[in-house]
Short mmCIF file of C-alpha atoms and ligand atoms in Angstrom, two decimals:
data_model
loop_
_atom_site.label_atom_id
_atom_site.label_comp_id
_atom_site.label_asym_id
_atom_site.label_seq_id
_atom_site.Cartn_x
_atom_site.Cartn_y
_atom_site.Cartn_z
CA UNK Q 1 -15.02 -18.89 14.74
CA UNK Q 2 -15.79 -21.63 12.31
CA UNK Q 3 -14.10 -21.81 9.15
CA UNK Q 4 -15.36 -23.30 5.96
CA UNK Q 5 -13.03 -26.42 4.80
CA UNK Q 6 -10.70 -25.06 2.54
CA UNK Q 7 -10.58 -27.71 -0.50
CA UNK Q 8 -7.22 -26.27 -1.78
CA UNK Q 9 -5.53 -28.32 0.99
CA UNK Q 10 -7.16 -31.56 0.19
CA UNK Q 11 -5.29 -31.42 -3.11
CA UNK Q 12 -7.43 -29.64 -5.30
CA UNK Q 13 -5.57 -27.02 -7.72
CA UNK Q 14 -6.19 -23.56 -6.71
CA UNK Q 15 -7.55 -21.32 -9.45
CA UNK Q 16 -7.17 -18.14 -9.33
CA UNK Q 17 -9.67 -17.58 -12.71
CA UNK Q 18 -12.64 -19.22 -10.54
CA UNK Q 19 -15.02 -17.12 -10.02
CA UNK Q 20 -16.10 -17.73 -6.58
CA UNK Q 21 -12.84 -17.89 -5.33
CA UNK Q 22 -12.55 -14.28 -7.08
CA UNK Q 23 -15.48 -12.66 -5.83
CA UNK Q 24 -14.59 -13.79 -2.25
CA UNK Q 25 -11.09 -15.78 -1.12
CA UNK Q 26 -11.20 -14.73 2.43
CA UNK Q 27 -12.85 -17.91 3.56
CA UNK Q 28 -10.08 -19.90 1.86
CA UNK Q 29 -7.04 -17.69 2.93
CA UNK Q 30 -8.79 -18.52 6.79
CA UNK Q 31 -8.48 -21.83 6.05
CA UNK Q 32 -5.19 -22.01 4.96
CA UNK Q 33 -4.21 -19.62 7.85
CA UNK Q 34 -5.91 -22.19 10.33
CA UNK Q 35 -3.68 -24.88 8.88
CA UNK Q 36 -0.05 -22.99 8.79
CA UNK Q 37 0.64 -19.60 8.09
CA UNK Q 38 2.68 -20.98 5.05
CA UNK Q 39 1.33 -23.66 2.73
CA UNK Q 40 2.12 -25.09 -0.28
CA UNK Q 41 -0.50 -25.16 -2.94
CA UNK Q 42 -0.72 -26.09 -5.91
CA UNK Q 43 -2.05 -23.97 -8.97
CA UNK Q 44 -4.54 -24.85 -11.73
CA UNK Q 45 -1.82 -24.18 -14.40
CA UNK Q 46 0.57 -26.96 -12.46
CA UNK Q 47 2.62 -25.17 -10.54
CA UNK Q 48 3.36 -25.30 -7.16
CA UNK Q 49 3.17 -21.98 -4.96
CA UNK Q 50 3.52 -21.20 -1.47
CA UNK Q 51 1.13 -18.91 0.05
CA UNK Q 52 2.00 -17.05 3.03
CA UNK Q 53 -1.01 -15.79 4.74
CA UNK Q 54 -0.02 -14.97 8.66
CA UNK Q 55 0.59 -11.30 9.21
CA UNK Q 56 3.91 -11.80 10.80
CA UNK Q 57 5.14 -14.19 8.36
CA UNK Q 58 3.81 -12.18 5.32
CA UNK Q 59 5.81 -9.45 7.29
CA UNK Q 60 8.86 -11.33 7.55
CA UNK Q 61 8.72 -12.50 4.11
CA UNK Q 62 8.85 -9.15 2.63
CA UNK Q 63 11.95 -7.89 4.82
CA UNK Q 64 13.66 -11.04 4.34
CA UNK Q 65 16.84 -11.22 1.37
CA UNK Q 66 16.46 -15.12 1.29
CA UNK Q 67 12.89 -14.61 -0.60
CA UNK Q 68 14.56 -12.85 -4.13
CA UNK Q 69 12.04 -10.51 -6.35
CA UNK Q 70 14.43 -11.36 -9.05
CA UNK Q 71 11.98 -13.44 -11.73
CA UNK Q 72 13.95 -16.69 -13.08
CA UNK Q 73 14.51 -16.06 -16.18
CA UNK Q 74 11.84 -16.51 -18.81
CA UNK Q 75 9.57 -17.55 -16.51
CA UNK Q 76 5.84 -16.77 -16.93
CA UNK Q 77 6.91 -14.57 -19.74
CA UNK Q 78 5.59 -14.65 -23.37
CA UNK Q 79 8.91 -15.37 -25.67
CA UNK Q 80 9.74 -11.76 -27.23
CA UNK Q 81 9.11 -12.96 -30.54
CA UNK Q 82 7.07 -9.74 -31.69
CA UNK Q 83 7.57 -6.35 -31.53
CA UNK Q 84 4.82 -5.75 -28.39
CA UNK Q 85 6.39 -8.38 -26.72
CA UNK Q 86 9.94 -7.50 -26.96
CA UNK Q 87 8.32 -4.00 -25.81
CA UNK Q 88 6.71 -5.61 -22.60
CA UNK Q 89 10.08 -7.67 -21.95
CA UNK Q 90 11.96 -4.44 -21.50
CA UNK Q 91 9.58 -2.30 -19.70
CA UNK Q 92 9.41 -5.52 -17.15
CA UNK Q 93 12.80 -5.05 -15.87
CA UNK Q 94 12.05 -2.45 -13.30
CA UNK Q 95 12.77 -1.96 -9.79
CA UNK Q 96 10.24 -4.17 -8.57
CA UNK Q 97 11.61 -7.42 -10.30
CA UNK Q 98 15.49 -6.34 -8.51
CA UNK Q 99 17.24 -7.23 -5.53
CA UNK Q 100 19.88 -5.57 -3.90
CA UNK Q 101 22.19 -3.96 -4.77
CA UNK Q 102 20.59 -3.16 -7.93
CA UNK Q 103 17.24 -2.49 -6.38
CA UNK Q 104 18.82 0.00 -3.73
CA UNK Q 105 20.20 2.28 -6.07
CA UNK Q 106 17.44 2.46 -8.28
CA UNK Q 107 14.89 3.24 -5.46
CA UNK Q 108 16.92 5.37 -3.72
CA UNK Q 109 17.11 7.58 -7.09
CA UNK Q 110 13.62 7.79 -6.88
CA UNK Q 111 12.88 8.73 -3.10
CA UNK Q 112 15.01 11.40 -3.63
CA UNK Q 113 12.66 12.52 -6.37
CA UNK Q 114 9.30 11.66 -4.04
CA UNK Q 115 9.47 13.51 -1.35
CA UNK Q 116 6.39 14.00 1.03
CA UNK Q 117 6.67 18.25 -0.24
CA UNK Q 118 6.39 16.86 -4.11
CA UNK Q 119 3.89 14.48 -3.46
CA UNK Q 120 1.70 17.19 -1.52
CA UNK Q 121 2.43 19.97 -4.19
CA UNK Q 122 0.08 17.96 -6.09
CA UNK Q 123 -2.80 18.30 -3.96
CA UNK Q 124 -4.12 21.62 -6.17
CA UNK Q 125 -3.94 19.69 -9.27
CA UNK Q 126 -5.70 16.07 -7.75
CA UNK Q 127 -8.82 18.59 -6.60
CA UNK Q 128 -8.83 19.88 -10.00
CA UNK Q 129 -8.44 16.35 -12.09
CA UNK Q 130 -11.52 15.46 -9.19
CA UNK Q 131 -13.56 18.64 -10.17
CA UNK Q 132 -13.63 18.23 -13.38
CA UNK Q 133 -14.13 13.97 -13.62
CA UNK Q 134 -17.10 14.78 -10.86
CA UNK Q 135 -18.98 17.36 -13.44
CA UNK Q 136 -19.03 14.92 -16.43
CA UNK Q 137 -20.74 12.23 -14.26
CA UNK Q 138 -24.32 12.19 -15.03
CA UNK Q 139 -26.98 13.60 -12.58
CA UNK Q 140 -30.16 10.93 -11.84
CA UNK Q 141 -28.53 8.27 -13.91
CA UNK Q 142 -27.12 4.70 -13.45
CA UNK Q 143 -23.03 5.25 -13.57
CA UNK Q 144 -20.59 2.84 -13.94
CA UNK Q 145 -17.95 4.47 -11.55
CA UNK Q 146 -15.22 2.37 -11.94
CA UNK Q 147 -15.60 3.47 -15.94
CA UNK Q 148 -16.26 7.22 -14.91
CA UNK Q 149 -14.20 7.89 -11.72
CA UNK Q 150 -11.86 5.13 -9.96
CA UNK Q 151 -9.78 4.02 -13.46
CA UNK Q 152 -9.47 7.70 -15.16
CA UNK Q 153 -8.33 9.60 -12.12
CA UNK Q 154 -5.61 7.54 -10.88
CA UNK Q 155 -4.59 7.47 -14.74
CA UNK Q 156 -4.54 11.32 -14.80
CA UNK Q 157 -2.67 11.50 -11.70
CA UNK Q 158 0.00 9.37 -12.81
CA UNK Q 159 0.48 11.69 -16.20
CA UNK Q 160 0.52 15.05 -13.23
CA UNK Q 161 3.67 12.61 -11.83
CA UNK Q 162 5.04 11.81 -15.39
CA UNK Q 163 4.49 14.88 -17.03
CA UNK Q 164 2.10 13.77 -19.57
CA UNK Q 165 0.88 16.81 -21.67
CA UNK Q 166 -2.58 16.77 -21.18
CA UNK Q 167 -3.07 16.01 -24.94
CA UNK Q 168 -1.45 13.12 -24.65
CA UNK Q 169 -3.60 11.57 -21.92
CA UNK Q 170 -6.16 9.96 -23.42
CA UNK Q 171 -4.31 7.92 -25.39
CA UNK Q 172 -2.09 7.00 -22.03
CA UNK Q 173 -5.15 5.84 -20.77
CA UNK Q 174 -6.19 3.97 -23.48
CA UNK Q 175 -3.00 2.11 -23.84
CA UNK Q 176 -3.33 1.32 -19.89
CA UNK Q 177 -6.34 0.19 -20.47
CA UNK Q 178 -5.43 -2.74 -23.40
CA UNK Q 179 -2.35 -3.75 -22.38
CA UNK Q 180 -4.18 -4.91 -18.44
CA UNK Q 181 -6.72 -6.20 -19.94
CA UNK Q 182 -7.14 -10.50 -21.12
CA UNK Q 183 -5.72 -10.84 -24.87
CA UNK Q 184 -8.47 -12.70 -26.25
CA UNK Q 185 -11.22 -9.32 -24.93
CA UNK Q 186 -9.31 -7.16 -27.45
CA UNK Q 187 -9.45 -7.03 -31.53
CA UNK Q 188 -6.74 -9.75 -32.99
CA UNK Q 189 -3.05 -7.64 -32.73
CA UNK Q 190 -4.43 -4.54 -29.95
CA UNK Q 191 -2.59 -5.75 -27.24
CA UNK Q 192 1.29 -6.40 -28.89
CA UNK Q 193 0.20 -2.42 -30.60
CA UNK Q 194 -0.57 -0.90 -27.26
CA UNK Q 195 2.59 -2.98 -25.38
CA UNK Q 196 4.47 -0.99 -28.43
CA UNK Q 197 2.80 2.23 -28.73
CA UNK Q 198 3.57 2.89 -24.70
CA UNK Q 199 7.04 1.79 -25.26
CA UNK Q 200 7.61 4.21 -28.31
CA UNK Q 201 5.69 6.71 -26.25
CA UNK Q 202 7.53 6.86 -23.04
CA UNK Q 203 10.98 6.71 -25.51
CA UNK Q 204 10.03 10.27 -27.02
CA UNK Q 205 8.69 10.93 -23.45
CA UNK Q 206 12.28 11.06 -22.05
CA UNK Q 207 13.85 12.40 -25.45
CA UNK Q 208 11.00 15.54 -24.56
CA UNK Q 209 12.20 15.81 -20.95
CA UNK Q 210 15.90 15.10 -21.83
CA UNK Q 211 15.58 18.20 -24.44
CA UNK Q 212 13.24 20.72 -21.87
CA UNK Q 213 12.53 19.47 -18.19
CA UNK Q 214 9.49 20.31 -17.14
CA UNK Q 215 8.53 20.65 -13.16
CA UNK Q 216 7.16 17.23 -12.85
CA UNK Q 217 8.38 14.69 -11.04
CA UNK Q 218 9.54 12.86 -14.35
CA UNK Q 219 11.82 15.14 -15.36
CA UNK Q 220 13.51 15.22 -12.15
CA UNK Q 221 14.51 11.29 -12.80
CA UNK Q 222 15.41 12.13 -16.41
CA UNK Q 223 17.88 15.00 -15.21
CA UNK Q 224 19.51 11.93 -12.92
CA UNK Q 225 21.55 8.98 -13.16
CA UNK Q 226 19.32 6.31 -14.90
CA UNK Q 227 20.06 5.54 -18.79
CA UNK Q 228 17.60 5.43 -21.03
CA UNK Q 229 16.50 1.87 -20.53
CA UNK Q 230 16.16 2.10 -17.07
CA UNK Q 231 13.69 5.24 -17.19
CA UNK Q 232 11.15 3.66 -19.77
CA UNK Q 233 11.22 0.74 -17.40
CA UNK Q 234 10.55 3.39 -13.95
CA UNK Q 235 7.73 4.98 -16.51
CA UNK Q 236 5.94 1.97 -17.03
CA UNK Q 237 6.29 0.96 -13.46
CA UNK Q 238 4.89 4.22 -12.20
CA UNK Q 239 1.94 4.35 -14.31
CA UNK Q 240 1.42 0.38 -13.15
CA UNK Q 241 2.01 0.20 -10.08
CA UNK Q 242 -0.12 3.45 -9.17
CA UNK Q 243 -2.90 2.93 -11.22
CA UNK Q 244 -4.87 -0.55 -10.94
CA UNK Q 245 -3.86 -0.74 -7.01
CA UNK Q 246 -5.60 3.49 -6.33
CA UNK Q 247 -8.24 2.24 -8.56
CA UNK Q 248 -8.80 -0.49 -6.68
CA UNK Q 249 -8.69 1.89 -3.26
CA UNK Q 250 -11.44 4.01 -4.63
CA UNK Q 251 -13.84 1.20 -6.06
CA UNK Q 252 -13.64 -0.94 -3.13
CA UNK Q 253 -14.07 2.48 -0.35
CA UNK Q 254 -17.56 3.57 -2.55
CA UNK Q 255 -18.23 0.24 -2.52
CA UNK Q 256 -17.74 -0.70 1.42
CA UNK Q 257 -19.40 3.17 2.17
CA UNK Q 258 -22.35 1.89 0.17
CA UNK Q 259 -22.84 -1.00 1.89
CA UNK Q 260 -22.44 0.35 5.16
CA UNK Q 261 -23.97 3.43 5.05
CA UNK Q 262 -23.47 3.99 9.26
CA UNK Q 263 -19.96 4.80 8.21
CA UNK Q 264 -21.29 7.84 6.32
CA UNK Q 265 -22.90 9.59 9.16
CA UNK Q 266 -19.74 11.33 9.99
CA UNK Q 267 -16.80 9.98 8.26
CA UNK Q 268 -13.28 10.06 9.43
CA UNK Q 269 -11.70 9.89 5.65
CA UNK Q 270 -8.18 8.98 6.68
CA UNK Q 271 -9.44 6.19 8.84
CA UNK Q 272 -11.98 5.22 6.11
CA UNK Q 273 -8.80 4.84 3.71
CA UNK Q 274 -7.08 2.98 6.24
CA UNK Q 275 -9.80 0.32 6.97
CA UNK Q 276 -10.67 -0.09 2.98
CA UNK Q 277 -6.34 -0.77 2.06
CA UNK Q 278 -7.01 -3.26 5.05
CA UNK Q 279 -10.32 -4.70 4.28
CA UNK Q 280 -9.86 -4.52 0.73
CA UNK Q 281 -6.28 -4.93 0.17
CA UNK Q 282 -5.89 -3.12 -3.81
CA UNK Q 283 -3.12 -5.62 -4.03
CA UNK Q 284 -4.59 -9.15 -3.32
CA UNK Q 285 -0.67 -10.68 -2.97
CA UNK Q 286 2.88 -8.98 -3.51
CA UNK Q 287 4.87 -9.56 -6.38
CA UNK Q 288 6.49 -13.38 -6.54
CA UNK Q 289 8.96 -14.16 -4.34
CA UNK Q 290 11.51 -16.77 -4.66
CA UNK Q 291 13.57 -18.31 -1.84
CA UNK Q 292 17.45 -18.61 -2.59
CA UNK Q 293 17.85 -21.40 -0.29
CA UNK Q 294 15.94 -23.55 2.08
CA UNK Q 295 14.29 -21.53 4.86
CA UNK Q 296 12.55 -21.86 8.18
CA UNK Q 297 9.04 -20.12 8.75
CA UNK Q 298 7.16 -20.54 12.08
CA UNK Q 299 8.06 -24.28 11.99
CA UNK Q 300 7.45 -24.83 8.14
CA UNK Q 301 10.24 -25.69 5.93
CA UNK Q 302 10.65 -23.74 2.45
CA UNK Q 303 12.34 -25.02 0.15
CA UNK Q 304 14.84 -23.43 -1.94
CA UNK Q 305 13.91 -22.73 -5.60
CA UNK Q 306 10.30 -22.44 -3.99
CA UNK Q 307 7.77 -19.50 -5.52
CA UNK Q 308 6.33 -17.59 -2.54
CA UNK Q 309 3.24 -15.62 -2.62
CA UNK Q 310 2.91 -13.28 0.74
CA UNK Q 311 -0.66 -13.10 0.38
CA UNK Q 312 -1.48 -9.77 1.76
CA UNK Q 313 -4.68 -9.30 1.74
CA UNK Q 314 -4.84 -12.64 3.86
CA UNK Q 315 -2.30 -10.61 6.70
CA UNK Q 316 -4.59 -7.53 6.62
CA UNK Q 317 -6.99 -10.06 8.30
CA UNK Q 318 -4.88 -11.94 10.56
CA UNK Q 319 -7.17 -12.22 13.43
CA UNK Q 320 -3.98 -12.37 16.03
CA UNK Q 321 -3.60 -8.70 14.75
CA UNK Q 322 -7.38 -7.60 13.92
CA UNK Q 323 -9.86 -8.38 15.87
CA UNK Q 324 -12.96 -9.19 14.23
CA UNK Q 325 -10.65 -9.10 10.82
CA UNK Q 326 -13.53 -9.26 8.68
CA UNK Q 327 -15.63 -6.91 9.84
CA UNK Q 328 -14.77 -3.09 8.02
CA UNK Q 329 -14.73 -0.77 10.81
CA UNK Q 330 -12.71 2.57 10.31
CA UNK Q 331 -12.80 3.48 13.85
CA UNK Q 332 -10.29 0.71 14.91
CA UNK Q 333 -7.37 3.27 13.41
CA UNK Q 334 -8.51 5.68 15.82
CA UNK Q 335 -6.58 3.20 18.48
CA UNK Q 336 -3.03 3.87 17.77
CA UNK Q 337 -2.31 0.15 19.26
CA UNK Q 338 -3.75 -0.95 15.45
CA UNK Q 339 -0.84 -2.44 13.73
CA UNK Q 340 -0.31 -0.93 10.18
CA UNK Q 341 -2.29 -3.55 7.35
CA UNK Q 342 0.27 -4.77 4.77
CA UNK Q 343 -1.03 -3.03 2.22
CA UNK Q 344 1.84 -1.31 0.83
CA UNK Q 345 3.61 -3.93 1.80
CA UNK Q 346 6.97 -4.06 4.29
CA UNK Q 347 10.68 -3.92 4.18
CA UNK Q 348 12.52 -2.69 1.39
CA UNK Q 349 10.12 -2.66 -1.60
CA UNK Q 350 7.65 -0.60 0.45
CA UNK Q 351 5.30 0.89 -2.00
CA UNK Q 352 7.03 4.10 -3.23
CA UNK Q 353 3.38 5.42 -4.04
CA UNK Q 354 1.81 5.12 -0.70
CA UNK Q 355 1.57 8.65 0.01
CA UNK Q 356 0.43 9.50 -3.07
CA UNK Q 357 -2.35 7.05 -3.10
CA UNK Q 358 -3.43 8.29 0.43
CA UNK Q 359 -3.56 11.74 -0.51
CA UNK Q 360 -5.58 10.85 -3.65
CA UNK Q 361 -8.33 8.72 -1.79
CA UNK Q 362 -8.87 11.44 0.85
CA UNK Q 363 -9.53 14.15 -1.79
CA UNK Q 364 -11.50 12.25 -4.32
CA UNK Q 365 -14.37 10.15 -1.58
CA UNK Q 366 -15.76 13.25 -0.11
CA UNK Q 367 -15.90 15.25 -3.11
CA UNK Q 368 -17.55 12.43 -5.08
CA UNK Q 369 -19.75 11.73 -1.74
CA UNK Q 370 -20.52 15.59 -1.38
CA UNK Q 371 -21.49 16.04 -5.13
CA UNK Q 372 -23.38 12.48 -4.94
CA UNK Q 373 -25.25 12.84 -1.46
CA UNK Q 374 -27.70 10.32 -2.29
CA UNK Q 375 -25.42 8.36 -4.07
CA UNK Q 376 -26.62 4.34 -4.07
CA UNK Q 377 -25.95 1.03 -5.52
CA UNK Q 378 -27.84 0.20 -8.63
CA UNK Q 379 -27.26 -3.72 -8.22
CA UNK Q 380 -26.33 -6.37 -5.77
CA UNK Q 381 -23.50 -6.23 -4.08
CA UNK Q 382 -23.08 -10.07 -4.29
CA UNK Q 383 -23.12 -10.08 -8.10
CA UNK Q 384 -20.25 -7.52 -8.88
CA UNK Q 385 -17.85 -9.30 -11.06
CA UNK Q 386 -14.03 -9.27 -9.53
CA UNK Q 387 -10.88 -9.11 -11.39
CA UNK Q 388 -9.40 -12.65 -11.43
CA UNK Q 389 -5.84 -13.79 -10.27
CA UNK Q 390 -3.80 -13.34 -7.03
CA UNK Q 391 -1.96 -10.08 -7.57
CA UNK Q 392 -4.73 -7.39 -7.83
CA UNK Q 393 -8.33 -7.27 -6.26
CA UNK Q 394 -11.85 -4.80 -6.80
CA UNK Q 395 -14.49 -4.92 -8.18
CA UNK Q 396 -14.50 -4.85 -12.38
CA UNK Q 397 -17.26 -2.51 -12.11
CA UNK Q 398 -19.60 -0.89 -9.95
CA UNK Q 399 -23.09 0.74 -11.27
CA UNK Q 400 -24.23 3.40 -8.90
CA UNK Q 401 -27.52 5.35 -9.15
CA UNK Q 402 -26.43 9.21 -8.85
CA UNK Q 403 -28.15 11.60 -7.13
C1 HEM J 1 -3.74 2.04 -3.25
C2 HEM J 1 -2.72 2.17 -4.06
C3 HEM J 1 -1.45 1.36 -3.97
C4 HEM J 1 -1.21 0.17 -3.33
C5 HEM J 1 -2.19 -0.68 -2.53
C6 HEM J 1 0.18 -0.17 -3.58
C7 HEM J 1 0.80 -1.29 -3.08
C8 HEM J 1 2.14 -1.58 -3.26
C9 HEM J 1 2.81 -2.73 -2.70
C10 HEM J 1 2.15 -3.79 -1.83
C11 HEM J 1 4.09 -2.69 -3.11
C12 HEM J 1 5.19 -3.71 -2.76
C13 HEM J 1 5.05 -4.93 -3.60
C14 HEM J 1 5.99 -6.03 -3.21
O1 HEM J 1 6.76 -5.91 -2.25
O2 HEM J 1 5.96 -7.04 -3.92
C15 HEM J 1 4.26 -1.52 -3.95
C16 HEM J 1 5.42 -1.16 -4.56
C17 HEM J 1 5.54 -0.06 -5.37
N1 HEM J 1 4.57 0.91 -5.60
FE1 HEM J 1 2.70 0.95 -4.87
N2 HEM J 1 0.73 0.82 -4.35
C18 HEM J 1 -0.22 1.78 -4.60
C19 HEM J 1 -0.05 2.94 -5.32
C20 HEM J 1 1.11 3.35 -5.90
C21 HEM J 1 1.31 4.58 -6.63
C22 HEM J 1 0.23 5.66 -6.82
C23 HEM J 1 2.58 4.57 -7.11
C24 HEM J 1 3.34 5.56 -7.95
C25 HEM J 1 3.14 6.77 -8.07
C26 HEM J 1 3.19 3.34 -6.66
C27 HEM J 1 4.49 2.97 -6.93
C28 HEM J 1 5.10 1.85 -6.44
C29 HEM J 1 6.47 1.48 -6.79
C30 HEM J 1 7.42 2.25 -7.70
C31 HEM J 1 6.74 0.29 -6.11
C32 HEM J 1 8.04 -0.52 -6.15
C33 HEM J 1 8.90 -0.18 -4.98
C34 HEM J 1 10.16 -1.01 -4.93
O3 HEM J 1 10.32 -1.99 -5.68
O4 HEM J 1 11.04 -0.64 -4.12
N3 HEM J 1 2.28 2.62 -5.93
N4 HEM J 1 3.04 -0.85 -4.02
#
């Protein structure tokens, strides 16, 4: 296999905002693979990074204690200086951005609140959410579905998991909406409102739950051990975590169905979900990592202080693990010898929301493909804008022609 030269090892800055490099970085992550499964880059804002793009060494990253989740402090981060951002500075400091101990107590309160029965119980209400986003979808008309079906339903799901009255849920979604999208797309003051509005919203939230527990997930982690602080910051990192990365899943499955339309003949869903959180990795990276001292990987010295990026959607298509890693073919998970992608990542930030997400693919694609038959793409493929960065990847939107 030839690779193209990657230029972000000649020197050039990497940047992420570049729209080639959005709308396809495989050929680059190859490249950098090719060279060492852990380079050192440097950014367009100056920074340095190291990507990690090897399976095994994105692998060992993740289950590794010398690479910290712990963010130095004020780094990246907009001084709280206003309201919104004081806001955003407090819901940040969730389990994600922890190491232990700290991180294993707070994610062990919440496995004990996800359990694979709670996450299925939900499988009524997901049909239902699907139902009823399905029916306001246009017949014979160009969609965007992104718009229409992959961003509201993963939104809605999230409120099932919160308890969000359903009154309320528009609003949620709106919020969602403006506070992950670029400041300068939104009227002057939007963002630092919605950043606020969420926070006051998930405060009365818990002071609702607190007062009369509902059955939802939610209220089980109210009724628990977290104060108040730490449950706004578990809200917002539910409804974040769960709802870019599933939207993501969904756009990027229509999307790869579309395009190979073979794999529609007789679809295996489960395996289709596999291959697309492979293929597509929702999550382009994981979160930063930081080493807390110098370390060794697969010959290549780290050193400490160093930010790591284990670049999983690189891993995913490792082709020591994968053969023929870019090709999307869900009948390689019918071979149990298929190591798992790295989607959800490894070790002991393992996505929480995995089964959730799983369950939600499998019942929304055939019911949209079932009430959408002839359901086809209203533009090229090639041209579909992508979400810039390194942390999340799908397309921005995706017109479809329903039928
Ligand atoms: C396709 C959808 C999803 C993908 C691809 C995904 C991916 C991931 C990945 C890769 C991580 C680990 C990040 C790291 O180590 O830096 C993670 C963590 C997490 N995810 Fe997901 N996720 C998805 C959906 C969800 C959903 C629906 C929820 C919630 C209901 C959720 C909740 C979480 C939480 C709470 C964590 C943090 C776990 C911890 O720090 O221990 N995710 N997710």
């Amino acid at each position: 296999m030839t690779t193209p030269t990657c230029p972000y090892t000649a020197g050039a800055a990497l940047d992420p905002a570049d729209a080639a490099f959005a709308a396809d970085p495989h050929p680059f992550y190859a490249a950098l693979r090719d060279r060492a499964p852990a380079t050192r880059v440097r950014l367009a804002n100056g920074s340095d990074a190291w990507l990690v793009t090897g399976y095994d060494q994105v692998r060992g990253v993740l289950a590794d204690a010398r690479f910290s989740n712990v963010p130095p402090r004020g780094a990246g981060r907009p001084k709280p200086d206003s309201p919104g951002q004081q806001a955003r500075a407090l819901l940040a400091r969730h389990m994600l951005n922890t190491d232990a101990p700290d991180h294993v107590r707070l994610r062990h309160l919440v496995t004990k609140t996800f359990t694979p029965r709670r996450v299925d119980a939900l499988q009524p209400r997901i049909h239902e959410l699907v139902a009823r986003l399905l029916q306001e979808i246009p017949r014979d008309a160009e969609v965007d579905l992104v718009d229409a079906f992959a961003f509201p339903l993963p939104v809605l799901v999230i409120g099932e998991v919160l308890g969000v009255p359903p009154a309320d849920r528009d609003a949620l979604r709106e919020w969602t909406y403006q506070v992950g999208s670029p400041a300068h797309t939104l009227p002057p003051g939007a963002l630092d409102d919605a950043w606020s509005s969420l926070h006051e919203y998930f405060k009365s939230l818990i002071d609702n739950k607190r007062r009369s527990p509902g059955d939802d997930l939610f209220s089980s982690l109210v009724q628990g051990e977290l104060d108040t602080d730490e449950l706004l910051a578990m809200a917002f990192l539910l409804l974040f975590a769960g709802y870019e990365t599933t939207m993501n899943l969904l756009a990027s499955a229509v999307l790869l169905l579309l395009t190979h339309p073979e794999e529609l003949a007789e679809p295996h869903w489960p395996h289709v979900v596999e291959e697309t959180l492979r293929h597509a990795s929702p999550l382009e990276g994981a979160t930063w990592r930081r080493t807390v001292e110098e370390v060794e990987l697969t010959g290549t010295r780290i050193p400490a202080g160093a930010s790591v990026l284990g670049v999983l959607a690189a891993a995913s298509r490792d082709p020591l693990r994968y053969p023929e890693p870019n090709a999307f073919r869900p009948q390689r998970w019918a071979d149990e010898r298929t190591p798992p992608s790295l989607a959800f990542g490894h070790g002991p930030h393992y996505c929480v929301g995995a089964r959730l997400a799983r369950l939600e693919a499998q019942i929304a694609l055939p019911a949209l493909f079932e009430a959408f038959p002839g359901l086809q793409l209203a533009v090229d493929p090639g041209q579909l804008p992508y979400r810039p960065g390194l942390l999340v990847r799908g397309p921005r939107v995706l017109p479809v022609r329903t039928r």
